[in-house]
Amino acid sequence: MAGLEVKRFVMPVDWVARICHEANRAIQSLTEDPAPSPHWDEAPQWQRDSAIEGVEAAKQGVTDEELHEAWCESKRADGWTYGPTKDADAKTHPCLVPYDELPVEQRAKDALFRAIVETLA
């Protein structure tokens, strides 16, 4: 429609991070992840901070692969290492691998995260 201005609703970063986190939880539930993330309100601060950092990175237009690499760098800087199971106490995570080694459902989570940010932030 010519001349019609469409206004975009831009949400605060922490709102978008919450939505991304909950979308991630939904995928974890559907794929029967053995260690799903807690609800945003019960998530530890480091997990909420990680989602907010991811939103900030995605706002810069990074690719899914770059988003994953940034997440890996952040985890490793905090002492996390690769492990066959996700264990917050031991700081191990099975997704601490190169992007091309991620299972398809994990890549889908990265794509969904970025799409949510592109739509709402």
PDB file of C-alpha atoms in Angstrom, residues 8-24 40 46-64 66-68 70-71 74 109-121:
ATOM      1  CA  ARG A   8       7.818  -1.369  14.079  1.00  0.00           C
ATOM      2  CA  PHE A   9       7.584  -2.196  17.756  1.00  0.00           C
ATOM      3  CA  VAL A  10      11.074  -2.497  19.185  1.00  0.00           C
ATOM      4  CA  MET A  11      11.329  -4.271  22.512  1.00  0.00           C
ATOM      5  CA  PRO A  12      13.994  -3.683  25.175  1.00  0.00           C
ATOM      6  CA  VAL A  13      16.934  -6.085  24.980  1.00  0.00           C
ATOM      7  CA  ASP A  14      16.044  -7.859  28.225  1.00  0.00           C
ATOM      8  CA  TRP A  15      12.510  -8.567  26.948  1.00  0.00           C
ATOM      9  CA  VAL A  16      13.911 -10.045  23.740  1.00  0.00           C
ATOM     10  CA  ALA A  17      16.433 -12.096  25.730  1.00  0.00           C
ATOM     11  CA  ARG A  18      13.566 -13.494  27.828  1.00  0.00           C
ATOM     12  CA  ILE A  19      11.620 -14.469  24.709  1.00  0.00           C
ATOM     13  CA  CYS A  20      14.713 -16.093  23.161  1.00  0.00           C
ATOM     14  CA  HIS A  21      15.370 -17.987  26.388  1.00  0.00           C
ATOM     15  CA  GLU A  22      11.796 -19.283  26.556  1.00  0.00           C
ATOM     16  CA  ALA A  23      11.844 -20.282  22.867  1.00  0.00           C
ATOM     17  CA  ASN A  24      15.048 -22.196  23.568  1.00  0.00           C
ATOM     18  CA  TRP A  40      13.660 -17.162  32.850  1.00  0.00           C
ATOM     19  CA  TRP A  46      24.858 -16.003  34.291  1.00  0.00           C
ATOM     20  CA  GLN A  47      22.263 -17.660  32.035  1.00  0.00           C
ATOM     21  CA  ARG A  48      20.186 -14.488  31.707  1.00  0.00           C
ATOM     22  CA  ASP A  49      23.362 -12.476  31.044  1.00  0.00           C
ATOM     23  CA  SER A  50      24.331 -14.971  28.335  1.00  0.00           C
ATOM     24  CA  ALA A  51      20.966 -14.493  26.598  1.00  0.00           C
ATOM     25  CA  ILE A  52      21.298 -10.716  26.796  1.00  0.00           C
ATOM     26  CA  GLU A  53      24.836 -10.908  25.336  1.00  0.00           C
ATOM     27  CA  GLY A  54      23.458 -13.083  22.533  1.00  0.00           C
ATOM     28  CA  VAL A  55      20.739 -10.545  21.756  1.00  0.00           C
ATOM     29  CA  GLU A  56      23.305  -7.737  21.633  1.00  0.00           C
ATOM     30  CA  ALA A  57      25.465  -9.783  19.233  1.00  0.00           C
ATOM     31  CA  ALA A  58      22.507 -10.730  17.035  1.00  0.00           C
ATOM     32  CA  LYS A  59      21.472  -7.060  16.840  1.00  0.00           C
ATOM     33  CA  GLN A  60      24.838  -6.435  15.155  1.00  0.00           C
ATOM     34  CA  GLY A  61      23.812  -8.756  12.312  1.00  0.00           C
ATOM     35  CA  VAL A  62      26.029 -11.739  13.057  1.00  0.00           C
ATOM     36  CA  THR A  63      25.408 -15.087  11.393  1.00  0.00           C
ATOM     37  CA  ASP A  64      24.160 -18.148  13.239  1.00  0.00           C
ATOM     38  CA  GLU A  66      29.141 -16.271  14.607  1.00  0.00           C
ATOM     39  CA  LEU A  67      26.438 -16.261  17.274  1.00  0.00           C
ATOM     40  CA  HIS A  68      27.425 -19.799  18.272  1.00  0.00           C
ATOM     41  CA  ALA A  70      30.535 -15.938  20.497  1.00  0.00           C
ATOM     42  CA  TRP A  71      28.526 -18.136  22.877  1.00  0.00           C
ATOM     43  CA  SER A  74      31.869 -16.604  26.490  1.00  0.00           C
ATOM     44  CA  LYS A 109      17.931 -22.944  18.098  1.00  0.00           C
ATOM     45  CA  ASP A 110      20.603 -20.505  16.892  1.00  0.00           C
ATOM     46  CA  ALA A 111      18.532 -19.629  13.805  1.00  0.00           C
ATOM     47  CA  LEU A 112      15.395 -19.105  15.894  1.00  0.00           C
ATOM     48  CA  PHE A 113      17.300 -16.957  18.405  1.00  0.00           C
ATOM     49  CA  ARG A 114      18.587 -14.696  15.610  1.00  0.00           C
ATOM     50  CA  ALA A 115      15.161 -14.533  13.922  1.00  0.00           C
ATOM     51  CA  ILE A 116      13.499 -13.462  17.175  1.00  0.00           C
ATOM     52  CA  VAL A 117      16.089 -10.740  17.637  1.00  0.00           C
ATOM     53  CA  GLU A 118      15.699  -9.531  14.047  1.00  0.00           C
ATOM     54  CA  THR A 119      11.927  -9.367  14.511  1.00  0.00           C
ATOM     55  CA  LEU A 120      11.734  -7.737  17.931  1.00  0.00           C
ATOM     56  CA  ALA A 121      14.920  -5.839  18.745  1.00  0.00           C
TER      57      ALA A 121
END
